[in-house]
């Protein structure tokens, strides 16, 4: 069943191209490991096992990592009411609703498809946003589920994760056990580390490019579904400003999951990190919402966003 979220052909094309390129990279990566390690059974079993685990259990992994827990209607009736209303409006299955006990105002969606999805908000977000702003943020997250880009970004991130783990494993193996290995083994480990680092870098760039566009697509879809782009713009401004004031040490844990968040966990002075950000700039997002507001004639009905 198709939802009423506005379809985005450019997003679909970008997801298809990204998955195709990452698929080629994945095959080349596995082939290189098989040649270097001379054990195709070990490589294939480990790679397939990790991919399967990430695909089937991505929602649980994300909730655990971001300290989220599933909440019932009796505990958060207003939150469930907003999700119910948006799902009815979008004609899509209701996802599992979760809350993370974090002061950082944010939200994320995860899951392999619309029937197995989770939408999670932080307590910091619930405390800061007005009802219309919260609706805009949740519509943004639900659009990720409806467009299936949350599943794509989950699968796409797998290759970078496994490559990064291999780089770390190879590094620490050489660091702490180099004296016990012969020269040939050291060369193989160096080659594995080099291939893994290259794969990680390429997948990193591909995922960032897709992630930035999908955030703009989600903003656009949410604004058109709710008819209140100004409410989403207000939420973006408020959340981005509050995150910038949170101490950097409190953001470091969250930064590993920036690709899933409504807004990235960046400090007041992100510096070079902005170039590699998973999200477009706040200015880009607000400019787009301003254009949509003009197209919808929202300025003519100021009471609508309240």
Short mmCIF file of C-alpha atoms in Angstrom, two decimals:
data_model
loop_
_atom_site.label_atom_id
_atom_site.label_comp_id
_atom_site.label_asym_id
_atom_site.label_seq_id
_atom_site.Cartn_x
_atom_site.Cartn_y
_atom_site.Cartn_z
CA UNK A 1 0.00 0.00 0.00
CA UNK A 2 1.34 3.42 -0.97
CA UNK A 3 1.20 6.19 1.62
CA UNK A 4 -0.05 9.70 0.95
CA UNK A 5 3.39 11.17 1.50
CA UNK A 6 4.42 12.92 -1.69
CA UNK A 7 6.62 10.57 -3.70
CA UNK A 8 10.08 11.81 -4.63
CA UNK A 9 11.48 10.34 -7.82
CA UNK A 10 14.86 12.01 -7.34
CA UNK A 11 15.16 10.40 -3.90
CA UNK A 12 14.29 7.01 -5.39
CA UNK A 13 16.91 7.43 -8.11
CA UNK A 14 19.55 8.46 -5.58
CA UNK A 15 18.74 5.50 -3.34
CA UNK A 16 18.93 3.09 -6.28
CA UNK A 17 22.25 4.47 -7.52
CA UNK A 18 23.73 4.51 -4.01
CA UNK A 19 22.69 0.92 -3.33
CA UNK A 20 24.01 -0.20 -6.72
CA UNK A 21 27.39 1.43 -6.16
CA UNK A 22 27.61 0.16 -2.60
CA UNK A 23 26.64 -3.31 -3.83
CA UNK A 24 29.53 -3.28 -6.29
CA UNK A 25 31.82 -2.02 -3.56
CA UNK A 26 30.58 -4.73 -1.21
CA UNK A 27 31.26 -7.51 -3.74
CA UNK A 28 34.74 -6.13 -4.44
CA UNK A 29 35.40 -5.82 -0.71
CA UNK A 30 34.41 -9.42 0.01
CA UNK A 31 36.43 -10.66 -2.99
CA UNK A 32 39.51 -8.76 -1.79
CA UNK A 33 39.18 -10.19 1.72
CA UNK A 34 38.80 -13.72 0.33
CA UNK A 35 42.00 -13.30 -1.73
CA UNK A 36 43.95 -11.78 1.15
CA UNK A 37 42.73 -14.05 3.94
CA UNK A 38 42.43 -17.18 1.77
CA UNK A 39 39.25 -18.28 3.53
CA UNK A 40 36.07 -17.51 1.62
CA UNK A 41 33.92 -19.46 4.10
CA UNK A 42 34.99 -17.30 7.05
CA UNK A 43 34.59 -14.02 5.13
CA UNK A 44 31.20 -14.86 3.62
CA UNK A 45 29.74 -16.26 6.85
CA UNK A 46 30.88 -13.30 8.95
CA UNK A 47 29.80 -10.71 6.36
CA UNK A 48 26.41 -12.34 5.75
CA UNK A 49 25.82 -12.77 9.46
CA UNK A 50 26.54 -9.13 10.23
CA UNK A 51 24.43 -7.90 7.32
CA UNK A 52 21.51 -10.09 8.39
CA UNK A 53 21.79 -8.93 11.99
CA UNK A 54 21.87 -5.28 10.97
CA UNK A 55 18.88 -5.70 8.63
CA UNK A 56 16.64 -7.69 10.99
CA UNK A 57 17.64 -6.12 14.29
CA UNK A 58 18.50 -2.55 13.25
CA UNK A 59 15.55 -1.12 15.19
CA UNK A 60 16.56 -2.86 18.43
CA UNK A 61 20.22 -1.99 17.97
CA UNK A 62 19.38 1.68 17.37
CA UNK A 63 17.03 1.86 20.37
CA UNK A 64 19.61 0.25 22.64
CA UNK A 65 22.42 2.49 21.41
CA UNK A 66 20.35 5.65 21.81
CA UNK A 67 18.83 4.63 25.13
CA UNK A 68 15.32 4.42 23.76
CA UNK A 69 12.46 2.33 25.11
CA UNK A 70 9.06 1.45 23.71
CA UNK A 71 6.26 3.38 25.43
CA UNK A 72 2.54 2.70 25.57
CA UNK A 73 -0.39 5.02 25.00
CA UNK A 74 -1.14 5.24 28.71
CA UNK A 75 2.35 6.60 29.42
CA UNK A 76 2.56 9.12 26.55
CA UNK A 77 -1.01 9.68 25.32
CA UNK A 78 -0.31 12.96 23.51
CA UNK A 79 2.67 11.53 21.63
CA UNK A 80 0.65 8.52 20.52
CA UNK A 81 -2.22 10.79 19.49
CA UNK A 82 0.05 12.79 17.16
CA UNK A 83 1.49 9.62 15.61
CA UNK A 84 -2.03 8.17 15.19
CA UNK A 85 -3.24 11.33 13.47
CA UNK A 86 -0.28 11.50 11.10
CA UNK A 87 -0.48 7.81 10.20
CA UNK A 88 -4.19 8.19 9.42
CA UNK A 89 -3.45 11.28 7.34
CA UNK A 90 -0.63 9.51 5.49
CA UNK A 91 -2.53 6.19 5.20
CA UNK A 92 0.38 4.14 6.55
CA UNK A 93 0.84 1.55 9.33
CA UNK A 94 1.54 2.95 12.76
CA UNK A 95 5.16 2.35 13.82
CA UNK A 96 6.26 1.39 17.31
CA UNK A 97 6.55 4.53 19.44
CA UNK A 98 9.59 4.95 21.68
CA UNK A 99 11.12 7.60 23.93
CA UNK A 100 14.79 8.16 24.74
CA UNK A 101 15.69 9.65 28.13
CA UNK A 102 18.08 12.22 26.68
CA UNK A 103 18.13 15.97 27.18
CA UNK A 104 19.40 16.48 23.63
CA UNK A 105 16.29 17.45 21.61
CA UNK A 106 16.06 15.05 18.68
CA UNK A 107 14.13 12.24 16.99
CA UNK A 108 14.87 9.34 14.68
CA UNK A 109 13.17 6.54 12.76
CA UNK A 110 14.53 3.08 12.08
CA UNK A 111 13.30 -0.27 10.79
CA UNK A 112 13.47 -2.42 7.70
CA UNK A 113 10.00 -1.49 6.29
CA UNK A 114 6.80 0.43 7.20
CA UNK A 115 5.38 -2.65 8.94
CA UNK A 116 8.47 -3.03 11.13
CA UNK A 117 9.45 0.51 12.01
CA UNK A 118 10.15 2.50 15.16
CA UNK A 119 9.84 6.25 15.68
CA UNK A 120 11.66 7.57 18.72
CA UNK A 121 11.77 11.03 20.29
CA UNK A 122 13.91 12.26 23.15
CA UNK A 123 12.47 13.69 26.33
CA UNK A 124 14.44 16.83 25.56
CA UNK A 125 12.47 17.25 22.34
CA UNK A 126 9.12 16.69 24.05
CA UNK A 127 9.91 19.34 26.65
CA UNK A 128 10.90 21.99 24.11
CA UNK A 129 8.41 21.76 21.25
CA UNK A 130 4.87 23.02 20.83
CA UNK A 131 2.29 20.50 19.53
CA UNK A 132 2.42 21.80 15.92
CA UNK A 133 6.23 21.69 15.96
CA UNK A 134 6.23 18.13 17.30
CA UNK A 135 3.78 17.14 14.57
CA UNK A 136 6.16 18.52 11.94
CA UNK A 137 9.12 16.58 13.36
CA UNK A 138 7.16 13.33 13.57
CA UNK A 139 5.85 13.80 10.02
CA UNK A 140 9.47 14.21 8.91
CA UNK A 141 10.43 10.92 10.58
CA UNK A 142 7.39 9.07 9.25
CA UNK A 143 8.25 10.20 5.73
CA UNK A 144 11.62 8.43 6.10
CA UNK A 145 9.70 5.24 6.86
CA UNK A 146 7.17 5.72 4.04
CA UNK A 147 9.87 6.47 1.46
CA UNK A 148 11.89 3.45 2.73
CA UNK A 149 15.05 5.55 2.82
CA UNK A 150 15.53 4.68 6.49
CA UNK A 151 15.92 1.01 5.45
CA UNK A 152 18.31 1.99 2.66
CA UNK A 153 20.49 4.10 4.94
CA UNK A 154 20.55 1.24 7.48
CA UNK A 155 21.73 -1.28 4.89
CA UNK A 156 24.09 1.23 3.27
CA UNK A 157 25.76 2.00 6.57
CA UNK A 158 26.52 -1.71 7.09
CA UNK A 159 29.47 -1.73 4.69
CA UNK A 160 31.07 1.24 6.40
CA UNK A 161 30.52 -0.35 9.80
CA UNK A 162 32.14 -3.68 8.90
CA UNK A 163 35.03 -1.96 7.08
CA UNK A 164 35.62 0.26 10.08
CA UNK A 165 35.61 -2.73 12.43
CA UNK A 166 38.15 -4.55 10.27
CA UNK A 167 40.41 -1.48 10.21
CA UNK A 168 40.33 -1.32 14.01
CA UNK A 169 40.86 -5.06 14.38
CA UNK A 170 43.81 -5.03 11.99
CA UNK A 171 45.31 -1.97 13.69
CA UNK A 172 45.12 -3.39 17.21
CA UNK A 173 46.28 -6.82 16.04
CA UNK A 174 49.40 -5.26 14.57
CA UNK A 175 49.87 -2.99 17.55
CA UNK A 176 49.67 -5.67 20.22
CA UNK A 177 50.69 -8.80 18.34
CA UNK A 178 53.04 -7.67 15.58
CA UNK A 179 56.12 -9.22 17.15
CA UNK A 180 54.62 -12.70 16.99
CA UNK A 181 53.87 -12.63 13.25
CA UNK A 182 56.07 -13.32 10.28
CA UNK A 183 56.60 -10.80 7.52
CA UNK A 184 54.02 -12.34 5.15
CA UNK A 185 51.28 -12.14 7.77
CA UNK A 186 52.15 -8.51 8.43
CA UNK A 187 51.85 -7.73 4.72
CA UNK A 188 48.44 -9.42 4.53
CA UNK A 189 47.19 -7.48 7.55
CA UNK A 190 48.48 -4.23 6.08
CA UNK A 191 46.70 -5.01 2.79
CA UNK A 192 43.43 -5.85 4.59
CA UNK A 193 43.69 -2.64 6.57
CA UNK A 194 44.33 -0.61 3.40
CA UNK A 195 41.41 -2.16 1.48
CA UNK A 196 39.08 -1.73 4.45
CA UNK A 197 40.10 1.91 4.92
CA UNK A 198 39.45 2.64 1.23
CA UNK A 199 36.05 0.93 1.35
CA UNK A 200 35.14 2.83 4.50
CA UNK A 201 36.07 6.17 2.91
CA UNK A 202 34.07 5.52 -0.28
CA UNK A 203 30.99 4.26 1.57
CA UNK A 204 31.27 7.21 3.96
CA UNK A 205 31.08 9.71 1.09
CA UNK A 206 28.25 7.88 -0.71
CA UNK A 207 26.14 7.67 2.44
CA UNK A 208 26.70 11.35 3.28
CA UNK A 209 25.57 12.42 -0.19
CA UNK A 210 22.38 10.34 0.04
CA UNK A 211 21.71 11.33 3.64
CA UNK A 212 21.80 15.07 2.93
CA UNK A 213 19.29 14.77 0.10
CA UNK A 214 16.96 12.46 2.02
CA UNK A 215 16.70 15.01 4.83
CA UNK A 216 15.56 17.68 2.37
CA UNK A 217 13.09 15.18 0.87
CA UNK A 218 11.70 14.37 4.33
CA UNK A 219 11.30 18.06 5.20
CA UNK A 220 9.46 18.62 1.92
CA UNK A 221 7.18 15.59 2.35
CA UNK A 222 6.36 16.50 5.97
CA UNK A 223 5.57 20.11 5.10
CA UNK A 224 3.25 19.07 2.27
CA UNK A 225 1.49 16.40 4.33
CA UNK A 226 0.78 18.64 7.34
CA UNK A 227 0.35 21.84 5.36
CA UNK A 228 2.42 23.66 8.00
CA UNK A 229 5.98 24.21 6.79
CA UNK A 230 6.36 27.12 9.23
CA UNK A 231 5.83 24.78 12.20
CA UNK A 232 8.57 22.45 10.94
CA UNK A 233 10.84 25.45 10.31
CA UNK A 234 10.21 26.63 13.87
CA UNK A 235 11.07 23.18 15.23
CA UNK A 236 14.27 23.07 13.17
CA UNK A 237 15.39 26.48 14.39
CA UNK A 238 14.60 25.68 18.01
CA UNK A 239 16.20 22.22 18.04
CA UNK A 240 19.33 23.28 16.14
CA UNK A 241 19.86 26.22 18.48
CA UNK A 242 19.44 24.10 21.60
CA UNK A 243 21.77 21.35 20.34
CA UNK A 244 24.46 23.95 19.65
CA UNK A 245 24.38 24.89 23.33
CA UNK A 246 24.83 21.33 24.61
CA UNK A 247 28.42 20.58 25.74
CA UNK A 248 30.46 18.74 23.11
CA UNK A 249 31.27 15.90 25.50
CA UNK A 250 27.55 15.14 25.78
CA UNK A 251 27.18 15.03 21.98
CA UNK A 252 30.02 12.65 21.15
CA UNK A 253 28.08 9.44 21.80
CA UNK A 254 25.14 10.64 19.71
CA UNK A 255 27.30 11.72 16.75
CA UNK A 256 27.83 8.12 15.64
CA UNK A 257 24.11 8.00 14.79
CA UNK A 258 23.78 11.41 13.12
CA UNK A 259 22.53 9.86 9.86
CA UNK A 260 19.36 8.77 11.67
CA UNK A 261 18.62 11.94 13.62
CA UNK A 262 16.24 14.78 12.77
CA UNK A 263 19.11 17.23 13.19
CA UNK A 264 22.81 16.34 13.58
CA UNK A 265 24.43 16.35 17.01
CA UNK A 266 26.95 19.05 16.21
CA UNK A 267 28.30 21.67 18.58
CA UNK A 268 28.29 25.42 18.10
CA UNK A 269 31.46 25.35 15.96
CA UNK A 270 31.44 22.14 13.86
CA UNK A 271 34.31 23.35 11.64
CA UNK A 272 35.39 20.79 9.04
CA UNK A 273 32.67 18.39 10.27
CA UNK A 274 30.13 20.53 8.42
CA UNK A 275 31.64 19.44 5.08
CA UNK A 276 31.05 15.79 5.92
CA UNK A 277 27.72 16.33 7.64
CA UNK A 278 24.90 13.84 7.24
CA UNK A 279 22.45 16.76 6.97
CA UNK A 280 22.14 19.85 4.77
CA UNK A 281 22.73 23.17 6.50
CA UNK A 282 19.97 24.75 8.57
CA UNK A 283 19.85 27.60 6.03
CA UNK A 284 19.16 25.18 3.16
CA UNK A 285 16.38 23.49 5.07
CA UNK A 286 14.75 26.76 6.10
CA UNK A 287 15.01 28.19 2.58
CA UNK A 288 13.21 25.15 1.18
CA UNK A 289 10.48 25.35 3.81
CA UNK A 290 10.09 29.06 3.09
CA UNK A 291 9.51 28.32 -0.59
CA UNK A 292 6.96 25.63 0.24
CA UNK A 293 5.20 28.01 2.62
CA UNK A 294 4.88 30.52 -0.22
CA UNK A 295 3.56 27.86 -2.61
CA UNK A 296 0.93 26.77 -0.08
CA UNK A 297 -0.03 30.33 0.72
CA UNK A 298 0.58 29.65 4.38
CA UNK A 299 1.39 33.30 5.10
CA UNK A 300 -2.20 34.16 4.23
CA UNK A 301 -3.45 31.94 7.06
CA UNK A 302 -1.17 32.70 10.01
CA UNK A 303 -3.33 30.92 12.56
CA UNK A 304 -2.85 27.61 10.82
CA UNK A 305 0.53 26.80 12.30
CA UNK A 306 -0.43 27.48 15.88
#
